[in-house]
mmCIF file with all atom_site columns, C-alpha atoms in Angstrom:
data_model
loop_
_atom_site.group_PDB
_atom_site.id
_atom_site.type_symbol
_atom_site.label_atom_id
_atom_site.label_alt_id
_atom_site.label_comp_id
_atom_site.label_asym_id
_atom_site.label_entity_id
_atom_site.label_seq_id
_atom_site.pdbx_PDB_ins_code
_atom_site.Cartn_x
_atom_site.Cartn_y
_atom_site.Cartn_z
_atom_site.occupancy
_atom_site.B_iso_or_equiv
_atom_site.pdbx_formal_charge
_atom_site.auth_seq_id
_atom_site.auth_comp_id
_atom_site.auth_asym_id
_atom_site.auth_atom_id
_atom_site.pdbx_PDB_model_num
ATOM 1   C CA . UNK A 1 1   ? 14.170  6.683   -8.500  1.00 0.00 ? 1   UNK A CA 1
ATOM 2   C CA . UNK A 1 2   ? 15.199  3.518   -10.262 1.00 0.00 ? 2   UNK A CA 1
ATOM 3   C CA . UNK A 1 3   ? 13.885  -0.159  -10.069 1.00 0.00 ? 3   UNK A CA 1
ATOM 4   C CA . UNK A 1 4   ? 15.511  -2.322  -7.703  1.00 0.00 ? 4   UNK A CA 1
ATOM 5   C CA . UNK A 1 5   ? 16.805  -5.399  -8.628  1.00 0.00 ? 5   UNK A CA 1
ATOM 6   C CA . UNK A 1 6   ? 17.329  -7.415  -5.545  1.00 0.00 ? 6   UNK A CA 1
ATOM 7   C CA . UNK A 1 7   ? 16.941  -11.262 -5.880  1.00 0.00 ? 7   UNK A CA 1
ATOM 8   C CA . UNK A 1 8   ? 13.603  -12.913 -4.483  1.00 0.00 ? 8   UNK A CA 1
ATOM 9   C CA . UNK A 1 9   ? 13.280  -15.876 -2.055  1.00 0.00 ? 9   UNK A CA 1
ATOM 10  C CA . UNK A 1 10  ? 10.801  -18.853 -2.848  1.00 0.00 ? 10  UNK A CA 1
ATOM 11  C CA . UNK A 1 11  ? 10.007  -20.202 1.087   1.00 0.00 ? 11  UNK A CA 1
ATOM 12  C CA . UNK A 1 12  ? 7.105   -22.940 1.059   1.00 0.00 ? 12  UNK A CA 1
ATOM 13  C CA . UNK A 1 13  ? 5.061   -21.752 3.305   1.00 0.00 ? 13  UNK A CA 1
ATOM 14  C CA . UNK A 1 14  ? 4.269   -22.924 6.777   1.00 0.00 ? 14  UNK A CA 1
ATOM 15  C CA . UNK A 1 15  ? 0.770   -20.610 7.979   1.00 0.00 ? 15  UNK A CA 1
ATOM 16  C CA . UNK A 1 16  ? -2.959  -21.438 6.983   1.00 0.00 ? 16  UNK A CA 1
ATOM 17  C CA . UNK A 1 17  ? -3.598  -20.565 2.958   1.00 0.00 ? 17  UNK A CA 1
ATOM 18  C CA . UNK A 1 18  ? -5.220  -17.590 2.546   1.00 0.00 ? 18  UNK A CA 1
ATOM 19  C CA . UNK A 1 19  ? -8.879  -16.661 1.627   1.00 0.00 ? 19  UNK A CA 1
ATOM 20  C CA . UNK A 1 20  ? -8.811  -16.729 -1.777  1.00 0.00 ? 20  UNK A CA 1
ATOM 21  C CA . UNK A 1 21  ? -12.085 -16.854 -4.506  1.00 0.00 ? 21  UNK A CA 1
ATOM 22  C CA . UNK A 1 22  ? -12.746 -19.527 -5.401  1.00 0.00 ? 22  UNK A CA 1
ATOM 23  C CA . UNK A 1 23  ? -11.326 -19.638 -8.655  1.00 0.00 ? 23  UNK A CA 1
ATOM 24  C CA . UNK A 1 24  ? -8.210  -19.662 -7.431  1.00 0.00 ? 24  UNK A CA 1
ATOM 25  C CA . UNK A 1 25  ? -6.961  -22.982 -7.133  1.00 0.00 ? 25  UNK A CA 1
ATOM 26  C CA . UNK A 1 26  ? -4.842  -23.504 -4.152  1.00 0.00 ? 26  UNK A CA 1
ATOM 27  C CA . UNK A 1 27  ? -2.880  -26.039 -5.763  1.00 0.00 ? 27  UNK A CA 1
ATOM 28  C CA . UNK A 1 28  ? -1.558  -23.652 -8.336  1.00 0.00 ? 28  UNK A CA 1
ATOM 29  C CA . UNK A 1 29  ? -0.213  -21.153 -5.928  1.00 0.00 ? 29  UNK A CA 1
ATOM 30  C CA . UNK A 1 30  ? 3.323   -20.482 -5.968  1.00 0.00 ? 30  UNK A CA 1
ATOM 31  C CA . UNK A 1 31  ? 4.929   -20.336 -2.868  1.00 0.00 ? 31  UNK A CA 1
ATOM 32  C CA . UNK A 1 32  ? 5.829   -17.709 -0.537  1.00 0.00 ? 32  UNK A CA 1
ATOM 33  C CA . UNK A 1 33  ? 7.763   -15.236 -1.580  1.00 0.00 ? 33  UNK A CA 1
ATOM 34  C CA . UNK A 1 34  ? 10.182  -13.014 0.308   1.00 0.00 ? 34  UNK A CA 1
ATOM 35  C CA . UNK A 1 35  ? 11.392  -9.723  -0.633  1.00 0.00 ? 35  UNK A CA 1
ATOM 36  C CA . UNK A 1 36  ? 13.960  -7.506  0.122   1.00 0.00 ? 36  UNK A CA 1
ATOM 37  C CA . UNK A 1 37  ? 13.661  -3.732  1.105   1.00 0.00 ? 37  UNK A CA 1
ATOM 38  C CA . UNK A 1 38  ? 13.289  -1.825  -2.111  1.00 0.00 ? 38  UNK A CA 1
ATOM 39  C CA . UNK A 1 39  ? 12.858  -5.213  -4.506  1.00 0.00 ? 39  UNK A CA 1
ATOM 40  C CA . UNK A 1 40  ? 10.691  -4.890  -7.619  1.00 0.00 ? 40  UNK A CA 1
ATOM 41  C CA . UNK A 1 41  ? 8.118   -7.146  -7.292  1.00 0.00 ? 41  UNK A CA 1
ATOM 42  C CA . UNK A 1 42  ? 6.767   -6.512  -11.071 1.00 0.00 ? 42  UNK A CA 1
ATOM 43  C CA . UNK A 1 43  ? 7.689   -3.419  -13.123 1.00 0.00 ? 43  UNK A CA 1
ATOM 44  C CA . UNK A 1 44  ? 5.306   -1.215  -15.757 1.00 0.00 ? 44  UNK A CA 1
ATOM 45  C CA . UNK A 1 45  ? 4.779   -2.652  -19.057 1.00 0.00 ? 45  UNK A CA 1
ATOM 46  C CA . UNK A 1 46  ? 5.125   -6.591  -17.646 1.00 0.00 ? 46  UNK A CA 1
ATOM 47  C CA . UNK A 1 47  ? 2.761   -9.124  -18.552 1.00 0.00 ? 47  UNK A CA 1
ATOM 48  C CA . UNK A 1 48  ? -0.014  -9.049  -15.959 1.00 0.00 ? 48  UNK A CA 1
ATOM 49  C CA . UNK A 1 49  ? -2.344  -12.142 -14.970 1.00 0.00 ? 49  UNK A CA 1
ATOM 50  C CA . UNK A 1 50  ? -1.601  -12.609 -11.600 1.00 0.00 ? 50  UNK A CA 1
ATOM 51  C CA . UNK A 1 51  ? -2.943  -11.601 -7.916  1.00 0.00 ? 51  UNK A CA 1
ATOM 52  C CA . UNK A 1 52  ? -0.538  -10.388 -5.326  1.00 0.00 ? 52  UNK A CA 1
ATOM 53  C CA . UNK A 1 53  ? -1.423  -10.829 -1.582  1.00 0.00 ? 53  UNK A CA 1
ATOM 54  C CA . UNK A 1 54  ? 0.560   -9.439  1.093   1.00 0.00 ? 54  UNK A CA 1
ATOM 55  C CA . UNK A 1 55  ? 1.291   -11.814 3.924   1.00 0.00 ? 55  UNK A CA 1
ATOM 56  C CA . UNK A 1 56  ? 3.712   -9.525  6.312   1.00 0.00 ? 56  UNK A CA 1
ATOM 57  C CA . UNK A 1 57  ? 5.360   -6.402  5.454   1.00 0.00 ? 57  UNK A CA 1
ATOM 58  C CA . UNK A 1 58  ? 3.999   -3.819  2.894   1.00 0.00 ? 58  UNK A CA 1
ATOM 59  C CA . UNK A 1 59  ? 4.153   -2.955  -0.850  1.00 0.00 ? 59  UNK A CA 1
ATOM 60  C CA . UNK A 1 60  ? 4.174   0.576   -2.581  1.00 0.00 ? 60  UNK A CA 1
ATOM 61  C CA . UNK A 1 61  ? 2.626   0.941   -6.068  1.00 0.00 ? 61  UNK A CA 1
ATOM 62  C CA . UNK A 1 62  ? 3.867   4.142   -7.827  1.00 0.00 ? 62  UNK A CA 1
ATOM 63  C CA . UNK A 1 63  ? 4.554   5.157   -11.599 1.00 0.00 ? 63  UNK A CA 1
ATOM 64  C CA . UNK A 1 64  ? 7.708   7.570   -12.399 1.00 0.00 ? 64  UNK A CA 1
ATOM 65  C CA . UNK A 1 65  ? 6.570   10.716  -14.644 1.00 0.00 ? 65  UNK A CA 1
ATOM 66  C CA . UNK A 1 66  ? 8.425   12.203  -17.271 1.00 0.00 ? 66  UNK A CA 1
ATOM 67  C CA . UNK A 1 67  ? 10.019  14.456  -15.545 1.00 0.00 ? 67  UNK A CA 1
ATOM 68  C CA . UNK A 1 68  ? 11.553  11.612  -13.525 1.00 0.00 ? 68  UNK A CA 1
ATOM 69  C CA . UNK A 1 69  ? 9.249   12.210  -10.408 1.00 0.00 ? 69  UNK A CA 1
ATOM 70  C CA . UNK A 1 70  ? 7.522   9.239   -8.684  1.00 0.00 ? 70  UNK A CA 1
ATOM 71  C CA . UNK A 1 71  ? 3.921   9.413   -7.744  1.00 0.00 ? 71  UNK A CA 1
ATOM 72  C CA . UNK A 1 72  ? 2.704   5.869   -5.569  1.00 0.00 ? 72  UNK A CA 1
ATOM 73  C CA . UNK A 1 73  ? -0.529  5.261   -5.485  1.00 0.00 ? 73  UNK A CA 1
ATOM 74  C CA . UNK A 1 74  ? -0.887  2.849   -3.104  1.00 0.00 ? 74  UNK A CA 1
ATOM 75  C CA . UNK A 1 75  ? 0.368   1.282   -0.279  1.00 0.00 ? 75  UNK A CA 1
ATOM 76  C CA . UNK A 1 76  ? -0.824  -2.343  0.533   1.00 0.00 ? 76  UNK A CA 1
ATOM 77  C CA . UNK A 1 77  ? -0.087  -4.038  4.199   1.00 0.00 ? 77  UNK A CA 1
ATOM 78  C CA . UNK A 1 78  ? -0.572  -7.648  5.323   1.00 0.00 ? 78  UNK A CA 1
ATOM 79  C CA . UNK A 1 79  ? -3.927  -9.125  4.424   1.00 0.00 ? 79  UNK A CA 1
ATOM 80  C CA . UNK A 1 80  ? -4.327  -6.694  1.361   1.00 0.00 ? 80  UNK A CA 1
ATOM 81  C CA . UNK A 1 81  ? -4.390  -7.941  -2.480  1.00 0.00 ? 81  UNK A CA 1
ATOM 82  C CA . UNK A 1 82  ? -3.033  -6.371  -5.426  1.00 0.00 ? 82  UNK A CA 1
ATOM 83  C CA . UNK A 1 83  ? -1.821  -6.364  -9.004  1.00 0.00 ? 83  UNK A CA 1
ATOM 84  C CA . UNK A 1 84  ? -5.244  -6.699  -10.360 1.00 0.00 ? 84  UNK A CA 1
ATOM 85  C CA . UNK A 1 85  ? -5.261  -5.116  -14.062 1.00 0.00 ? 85  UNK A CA 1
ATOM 86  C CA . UNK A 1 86  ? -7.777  -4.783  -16.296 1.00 0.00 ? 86  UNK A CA 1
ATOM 87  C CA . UNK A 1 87  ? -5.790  -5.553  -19.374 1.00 0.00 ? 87  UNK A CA 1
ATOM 88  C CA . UNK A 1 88  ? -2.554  -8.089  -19.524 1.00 0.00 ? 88  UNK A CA 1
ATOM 89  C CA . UNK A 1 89  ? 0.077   -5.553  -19.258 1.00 0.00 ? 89  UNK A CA 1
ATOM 90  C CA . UNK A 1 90  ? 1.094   -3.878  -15.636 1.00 0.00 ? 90  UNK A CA 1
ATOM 91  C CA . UNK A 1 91  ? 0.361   -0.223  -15.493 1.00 0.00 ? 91  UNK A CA 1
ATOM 92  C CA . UNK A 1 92  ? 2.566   0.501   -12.428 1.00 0.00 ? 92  UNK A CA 1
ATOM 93  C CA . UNK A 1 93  ? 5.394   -0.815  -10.544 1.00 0.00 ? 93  UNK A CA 1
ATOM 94  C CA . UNK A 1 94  ? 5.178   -2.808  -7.359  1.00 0.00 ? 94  UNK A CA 1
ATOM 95  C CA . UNK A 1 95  ? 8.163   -2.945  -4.854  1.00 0.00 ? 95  UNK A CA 1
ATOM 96  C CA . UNK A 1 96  ? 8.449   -4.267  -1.306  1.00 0.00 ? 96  UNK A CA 1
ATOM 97  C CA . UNK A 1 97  ? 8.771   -1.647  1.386   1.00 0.00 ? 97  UNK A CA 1
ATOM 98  C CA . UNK A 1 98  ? 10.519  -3.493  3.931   1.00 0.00 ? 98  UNK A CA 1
ATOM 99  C CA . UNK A 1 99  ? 10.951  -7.016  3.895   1.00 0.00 ? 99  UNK A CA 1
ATOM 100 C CA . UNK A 1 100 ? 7.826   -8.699  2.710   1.00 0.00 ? 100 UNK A CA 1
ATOM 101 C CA . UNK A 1 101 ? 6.384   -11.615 2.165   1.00 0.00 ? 101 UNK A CA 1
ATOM 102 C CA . UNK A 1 102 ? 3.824   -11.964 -1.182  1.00 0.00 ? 102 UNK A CA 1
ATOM 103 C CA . UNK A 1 103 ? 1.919   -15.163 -2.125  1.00 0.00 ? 103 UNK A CA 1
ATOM 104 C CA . UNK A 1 104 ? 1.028   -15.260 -6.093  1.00 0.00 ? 104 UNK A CA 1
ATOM 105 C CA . UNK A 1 105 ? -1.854  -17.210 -7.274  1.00 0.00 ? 105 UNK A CA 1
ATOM 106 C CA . UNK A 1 106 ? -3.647  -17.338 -11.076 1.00 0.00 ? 106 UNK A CA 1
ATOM 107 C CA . UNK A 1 107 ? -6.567  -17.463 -12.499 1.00 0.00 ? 107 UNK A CA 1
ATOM 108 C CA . UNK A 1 108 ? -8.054  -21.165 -14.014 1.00 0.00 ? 108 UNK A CA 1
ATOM 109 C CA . UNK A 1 109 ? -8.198  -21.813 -17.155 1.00 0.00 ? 109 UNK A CA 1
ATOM 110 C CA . UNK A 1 110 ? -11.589 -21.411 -18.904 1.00 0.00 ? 110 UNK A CA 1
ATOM 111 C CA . UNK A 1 111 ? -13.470 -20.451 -15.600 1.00 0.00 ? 111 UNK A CA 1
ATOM 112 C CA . UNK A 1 112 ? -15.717 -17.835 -15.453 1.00 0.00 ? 112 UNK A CA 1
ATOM 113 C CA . UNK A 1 113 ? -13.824 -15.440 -13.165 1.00 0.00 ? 113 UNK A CA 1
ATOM 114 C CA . UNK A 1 114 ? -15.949 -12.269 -13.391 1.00 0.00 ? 114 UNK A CA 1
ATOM 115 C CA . UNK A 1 115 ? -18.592 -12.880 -10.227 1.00 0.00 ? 115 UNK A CA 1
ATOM 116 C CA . UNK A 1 116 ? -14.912 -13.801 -8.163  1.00 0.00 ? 116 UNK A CA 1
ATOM 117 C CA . UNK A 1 117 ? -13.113 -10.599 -10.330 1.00 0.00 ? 117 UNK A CA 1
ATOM 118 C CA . UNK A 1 118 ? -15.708 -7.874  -9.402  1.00 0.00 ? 118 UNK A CA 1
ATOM 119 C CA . UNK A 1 119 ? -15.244 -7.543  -6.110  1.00 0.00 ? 119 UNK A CA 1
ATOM 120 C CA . UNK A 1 120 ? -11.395 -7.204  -5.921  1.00 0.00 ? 120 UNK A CA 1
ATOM 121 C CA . UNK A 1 121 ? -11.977 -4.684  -9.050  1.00 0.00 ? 121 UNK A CA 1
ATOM 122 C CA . UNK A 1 122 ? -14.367 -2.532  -6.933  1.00 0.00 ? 122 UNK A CA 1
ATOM 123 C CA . UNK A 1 123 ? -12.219 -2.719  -3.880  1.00 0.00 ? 123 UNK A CA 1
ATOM 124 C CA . UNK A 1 124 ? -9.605  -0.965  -6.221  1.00 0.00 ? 124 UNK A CA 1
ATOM 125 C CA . UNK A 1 125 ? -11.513 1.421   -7.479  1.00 0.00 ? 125 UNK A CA 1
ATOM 126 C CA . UNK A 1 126 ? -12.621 2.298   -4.157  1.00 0.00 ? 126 UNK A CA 1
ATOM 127 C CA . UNK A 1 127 ? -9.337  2.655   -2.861  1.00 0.00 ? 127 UNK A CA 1
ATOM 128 C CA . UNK A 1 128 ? -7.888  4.572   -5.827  1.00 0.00 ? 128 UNK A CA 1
ATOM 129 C CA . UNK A 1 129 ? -10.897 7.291   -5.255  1.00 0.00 ? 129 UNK A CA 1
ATOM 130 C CA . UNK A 1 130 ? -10.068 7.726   -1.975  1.00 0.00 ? 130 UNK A CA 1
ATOM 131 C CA . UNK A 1 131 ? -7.000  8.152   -3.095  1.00 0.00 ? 131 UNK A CA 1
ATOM 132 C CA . UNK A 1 132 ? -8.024  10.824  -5.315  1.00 0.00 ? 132 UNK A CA 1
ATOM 133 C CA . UNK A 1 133 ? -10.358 12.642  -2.394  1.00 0.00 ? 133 UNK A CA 1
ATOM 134 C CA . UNK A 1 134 ? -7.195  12.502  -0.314  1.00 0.00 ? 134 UNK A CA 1
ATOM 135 C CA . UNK A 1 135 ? -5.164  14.567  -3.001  1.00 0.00 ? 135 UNK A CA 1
ATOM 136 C CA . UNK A 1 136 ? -7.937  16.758  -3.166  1.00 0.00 ? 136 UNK A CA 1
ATOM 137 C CA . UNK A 1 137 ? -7.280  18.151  0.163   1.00 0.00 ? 137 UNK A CA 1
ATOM 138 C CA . UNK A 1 138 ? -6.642  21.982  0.256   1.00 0.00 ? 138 UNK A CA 1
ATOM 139 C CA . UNK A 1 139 ? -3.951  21.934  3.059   1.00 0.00 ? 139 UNK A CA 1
ATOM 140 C CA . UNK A 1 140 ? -0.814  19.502  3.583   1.00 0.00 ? 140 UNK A CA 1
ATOM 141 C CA . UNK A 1 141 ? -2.658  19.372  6.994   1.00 0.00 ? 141 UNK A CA 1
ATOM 142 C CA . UNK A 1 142 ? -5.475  17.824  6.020   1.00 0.00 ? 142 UNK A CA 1
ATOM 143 C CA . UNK A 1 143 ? -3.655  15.563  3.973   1.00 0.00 ? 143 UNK A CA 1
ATOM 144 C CA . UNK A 1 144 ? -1.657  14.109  6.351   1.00 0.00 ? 144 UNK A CA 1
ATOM 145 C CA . UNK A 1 145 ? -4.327  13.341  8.836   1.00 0.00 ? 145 UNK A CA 1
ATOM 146 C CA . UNK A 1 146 ? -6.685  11.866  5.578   1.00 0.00 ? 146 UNK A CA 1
ATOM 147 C CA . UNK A 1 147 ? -3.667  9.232   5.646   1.00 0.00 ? 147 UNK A CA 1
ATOM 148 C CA . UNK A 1 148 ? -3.098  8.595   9.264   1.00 0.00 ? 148 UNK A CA 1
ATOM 149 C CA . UNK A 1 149 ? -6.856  7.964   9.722   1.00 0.00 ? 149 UNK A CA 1
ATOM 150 C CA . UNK A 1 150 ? -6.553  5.517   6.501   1.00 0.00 ? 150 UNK A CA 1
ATOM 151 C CA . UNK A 1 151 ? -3.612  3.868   7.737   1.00 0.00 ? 151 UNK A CA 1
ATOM 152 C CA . UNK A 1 152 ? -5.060  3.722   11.062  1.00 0.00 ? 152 UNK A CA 1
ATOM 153 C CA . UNK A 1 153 ? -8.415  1.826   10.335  1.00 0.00 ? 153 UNK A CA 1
ATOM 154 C CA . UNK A 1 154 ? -6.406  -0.624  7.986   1.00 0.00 ? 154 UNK A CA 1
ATOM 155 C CA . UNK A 1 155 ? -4.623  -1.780  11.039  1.00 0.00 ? 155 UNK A CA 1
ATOM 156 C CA . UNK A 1 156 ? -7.851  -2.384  12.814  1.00 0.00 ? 156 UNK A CA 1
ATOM 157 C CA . UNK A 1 157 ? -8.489  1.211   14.195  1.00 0.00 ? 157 UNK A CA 1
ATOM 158 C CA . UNK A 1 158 ? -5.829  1.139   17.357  1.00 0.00 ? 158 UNK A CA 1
ATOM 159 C CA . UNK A 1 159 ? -4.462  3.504   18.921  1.00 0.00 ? 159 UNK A CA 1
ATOM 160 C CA . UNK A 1 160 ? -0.756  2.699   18.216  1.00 0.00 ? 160 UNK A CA 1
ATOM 161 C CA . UNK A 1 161 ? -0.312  3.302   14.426  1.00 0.00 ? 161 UNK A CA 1
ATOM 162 C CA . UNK A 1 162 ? 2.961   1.608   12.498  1.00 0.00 ? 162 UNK A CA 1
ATOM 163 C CA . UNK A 1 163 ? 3.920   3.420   9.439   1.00 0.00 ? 163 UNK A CA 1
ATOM 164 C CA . UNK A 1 164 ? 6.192   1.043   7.162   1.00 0.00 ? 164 UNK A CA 1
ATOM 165 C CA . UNK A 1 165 ? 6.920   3.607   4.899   1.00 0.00 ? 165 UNK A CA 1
ATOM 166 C CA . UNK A 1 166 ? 9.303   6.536   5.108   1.00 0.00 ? 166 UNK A CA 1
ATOM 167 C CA . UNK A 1 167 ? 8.450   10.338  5.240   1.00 0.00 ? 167 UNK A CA 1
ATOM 168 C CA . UNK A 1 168 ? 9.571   10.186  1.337   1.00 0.00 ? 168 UNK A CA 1
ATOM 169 C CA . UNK A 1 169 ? 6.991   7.512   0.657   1.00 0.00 ? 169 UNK A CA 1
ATOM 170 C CA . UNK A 1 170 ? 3.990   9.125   2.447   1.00 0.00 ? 170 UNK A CA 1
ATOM 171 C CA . UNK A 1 171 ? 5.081   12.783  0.584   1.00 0.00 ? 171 UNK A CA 1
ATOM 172 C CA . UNK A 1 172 ? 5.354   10.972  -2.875  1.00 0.00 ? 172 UNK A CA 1
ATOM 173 C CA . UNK A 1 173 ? 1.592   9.137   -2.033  1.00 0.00 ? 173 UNK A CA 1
ATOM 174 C CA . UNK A 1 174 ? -0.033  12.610  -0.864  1.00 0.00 ? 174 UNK A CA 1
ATOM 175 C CA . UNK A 1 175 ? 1.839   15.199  -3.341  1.00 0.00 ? 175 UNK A CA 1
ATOM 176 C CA . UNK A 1 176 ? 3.971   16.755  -0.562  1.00 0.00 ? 176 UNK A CA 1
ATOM 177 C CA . UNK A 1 177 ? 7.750   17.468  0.302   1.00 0.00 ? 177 UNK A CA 1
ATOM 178 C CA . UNK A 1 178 ? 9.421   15.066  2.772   1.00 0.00 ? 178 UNK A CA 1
ATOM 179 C CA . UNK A 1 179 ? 9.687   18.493  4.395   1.00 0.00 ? 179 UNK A CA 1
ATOM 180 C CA . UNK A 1 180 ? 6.481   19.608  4.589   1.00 0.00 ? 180 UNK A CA 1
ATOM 181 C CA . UNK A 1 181 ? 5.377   15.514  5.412   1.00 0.00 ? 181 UNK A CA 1
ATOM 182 C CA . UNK A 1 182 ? 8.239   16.031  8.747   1.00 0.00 ? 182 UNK A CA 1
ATOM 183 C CA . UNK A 1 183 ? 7.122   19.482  9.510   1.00 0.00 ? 183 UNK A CA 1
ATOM 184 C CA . UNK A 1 184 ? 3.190   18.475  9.215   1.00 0.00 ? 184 UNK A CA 1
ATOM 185 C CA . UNK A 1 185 ? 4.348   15.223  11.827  1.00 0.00 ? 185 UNK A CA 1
ATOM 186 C CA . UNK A 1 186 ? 5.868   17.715  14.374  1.00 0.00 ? 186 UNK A CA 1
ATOM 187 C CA . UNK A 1 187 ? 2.793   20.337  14.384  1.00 0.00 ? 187 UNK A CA 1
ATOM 188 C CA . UNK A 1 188 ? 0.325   17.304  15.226  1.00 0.00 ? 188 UNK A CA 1
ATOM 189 C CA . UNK A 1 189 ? 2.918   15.951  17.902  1.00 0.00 ? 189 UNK A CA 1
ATOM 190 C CA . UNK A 1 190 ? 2.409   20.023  19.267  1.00 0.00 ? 190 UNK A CA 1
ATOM 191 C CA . UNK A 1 191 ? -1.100  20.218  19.009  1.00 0.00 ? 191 UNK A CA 1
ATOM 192 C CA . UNK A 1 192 ? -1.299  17.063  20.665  1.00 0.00 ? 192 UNK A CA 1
ATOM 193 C CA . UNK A 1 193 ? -2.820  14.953  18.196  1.00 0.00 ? 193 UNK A CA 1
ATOM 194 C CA . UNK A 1 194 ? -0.512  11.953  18.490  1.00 0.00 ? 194 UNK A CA 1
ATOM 195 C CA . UNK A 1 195 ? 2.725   11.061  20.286  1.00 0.00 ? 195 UNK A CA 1
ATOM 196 C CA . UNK A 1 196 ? 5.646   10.138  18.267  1.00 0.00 ? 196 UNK A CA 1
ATOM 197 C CA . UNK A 1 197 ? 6.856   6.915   19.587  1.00 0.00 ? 197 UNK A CA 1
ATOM 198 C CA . UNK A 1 198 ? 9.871   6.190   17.391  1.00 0.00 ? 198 UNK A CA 1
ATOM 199 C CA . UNK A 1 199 ? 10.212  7.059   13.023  1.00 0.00 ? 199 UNK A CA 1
ATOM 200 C CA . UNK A 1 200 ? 7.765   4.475   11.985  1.00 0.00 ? 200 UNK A CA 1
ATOM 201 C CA . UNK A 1 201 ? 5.267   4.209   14.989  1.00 0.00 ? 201 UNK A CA 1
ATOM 202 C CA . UNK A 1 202 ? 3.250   6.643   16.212  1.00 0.00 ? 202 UNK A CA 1
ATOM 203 C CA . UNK A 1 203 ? 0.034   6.740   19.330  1.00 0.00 ? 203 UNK A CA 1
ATOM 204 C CA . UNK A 1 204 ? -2.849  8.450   18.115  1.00 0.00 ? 204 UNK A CA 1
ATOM 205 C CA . UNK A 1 205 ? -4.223  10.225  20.988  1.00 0.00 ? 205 UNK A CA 1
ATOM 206 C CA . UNK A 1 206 ? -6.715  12.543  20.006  1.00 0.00 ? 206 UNK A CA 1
ATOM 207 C CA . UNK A 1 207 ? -8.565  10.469  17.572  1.00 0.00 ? 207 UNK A CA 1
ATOM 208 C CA . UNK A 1 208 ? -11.527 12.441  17.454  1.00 0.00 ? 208 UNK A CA 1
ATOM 209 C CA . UNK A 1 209 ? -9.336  16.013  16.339  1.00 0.00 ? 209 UNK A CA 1
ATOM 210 C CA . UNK A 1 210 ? -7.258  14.047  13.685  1.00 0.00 ? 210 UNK A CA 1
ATOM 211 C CA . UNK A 1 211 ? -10.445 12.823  11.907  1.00 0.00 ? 211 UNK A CA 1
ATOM 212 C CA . UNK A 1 212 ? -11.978 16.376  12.119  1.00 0.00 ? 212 UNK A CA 1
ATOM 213 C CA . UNK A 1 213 ? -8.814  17.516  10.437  1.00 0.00 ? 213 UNK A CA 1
ATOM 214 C CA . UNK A 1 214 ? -9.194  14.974  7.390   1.00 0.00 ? 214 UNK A CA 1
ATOM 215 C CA . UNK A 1 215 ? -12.882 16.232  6.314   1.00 0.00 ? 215 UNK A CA 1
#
């Protein structure tokens, strides 16, 4: 896996700002950003100081290992902020999934940010040990629905479920083969569970038996 290094697009941007603390001064956003399918948005070991917020599309967060493995441990879709560190270098690196567009806005001089701070930082830590409960799953099984039903209630809890990332992505979030990811898709199609409408959209239709399967 290697950092892309496809070119980013300022547009000024032409929807409603978004809900940002207050600290955040609306003049001093930059504006919207578009990138590519597989462009770095900020790479490991870059100077942090900045918020990310998704406004369409979808971000992965990952880290390679040493053995040249990546591990991504999080996916953020439209609505969702990230980049938040808690030091002034980036731990991870931060591509676009598909094409996405990211708004950027910085902190104020002098203010005090940490009543504004907290809650993104919780929100984070939240997410990360769900994260972590996820990977603690016993079977690829229970894995796989653990995701679905995240993914699911992060788009508002419908029926009809769009996954932005690839089978690679989701194996390389939940520790599991593209493979075993496929194979796990197919057995829940079997059982039942939920209808595979095309590669990156699927119906849940037993919602009920696919959250009994992620506990």
């Amino acid at each position: 896996m290697h950092a892309y290094t496809a070119s980013r697009i300022s547009l000024p941007s032409r929807t409603a700002q978004p809900n940002l603390p207050e600290a955040f001064e609306p003049a001093l956003l930059q504006p919207l950003s578009f990138y590519p399918a597989g462009a770095e948005i900020y790479a490991q070991g870059e100077k942090a100081g900045a918020f990310y917020q998704v406004e369409f599309g979808a971000v992965r967060v990952y880290r390679l290992l040493a053995d040249g493995r990546r591990q991504i441990s999080a996916f953020h879709l439209p609505g969702e902020t990230f980049g938040f560190e808690a030091d002034t270098t980036h731990h991870f690196f931060a591509e676009a999934i598909n094409s996405t567009g990211v708004r950027v806005f910085r902190l104020t001089a002098g203010a005090d940010m940490s009543h504004q701070l907290l809650p993104l930082a919780l929100k984070g830590l939240t997410r990360a040990q769900e994260h972590l409960l996820v990977l603690g799953r016993q079977s690829a099984i229970e894995r796989v629905a653990a995701f679905l039903v995240d993914i699911a209630e992060r788009q508002g809890g419908l029926r009809q479920v769009e996954l932005p990332m690839s089978r690679m992505d989701i194996g390389d979030y939940l520790g599991l083969t593209i493979e075993t990811v496929s194979r796990i898709f197919t057995r829940l199609k079997d059982k039942g569970v939920i209808r595979l409408l095309s590669l990156r959209s699927i119906e849940i239709v037993r919602h009920d038996a696919l959250h009994a399967m992620s506990e």
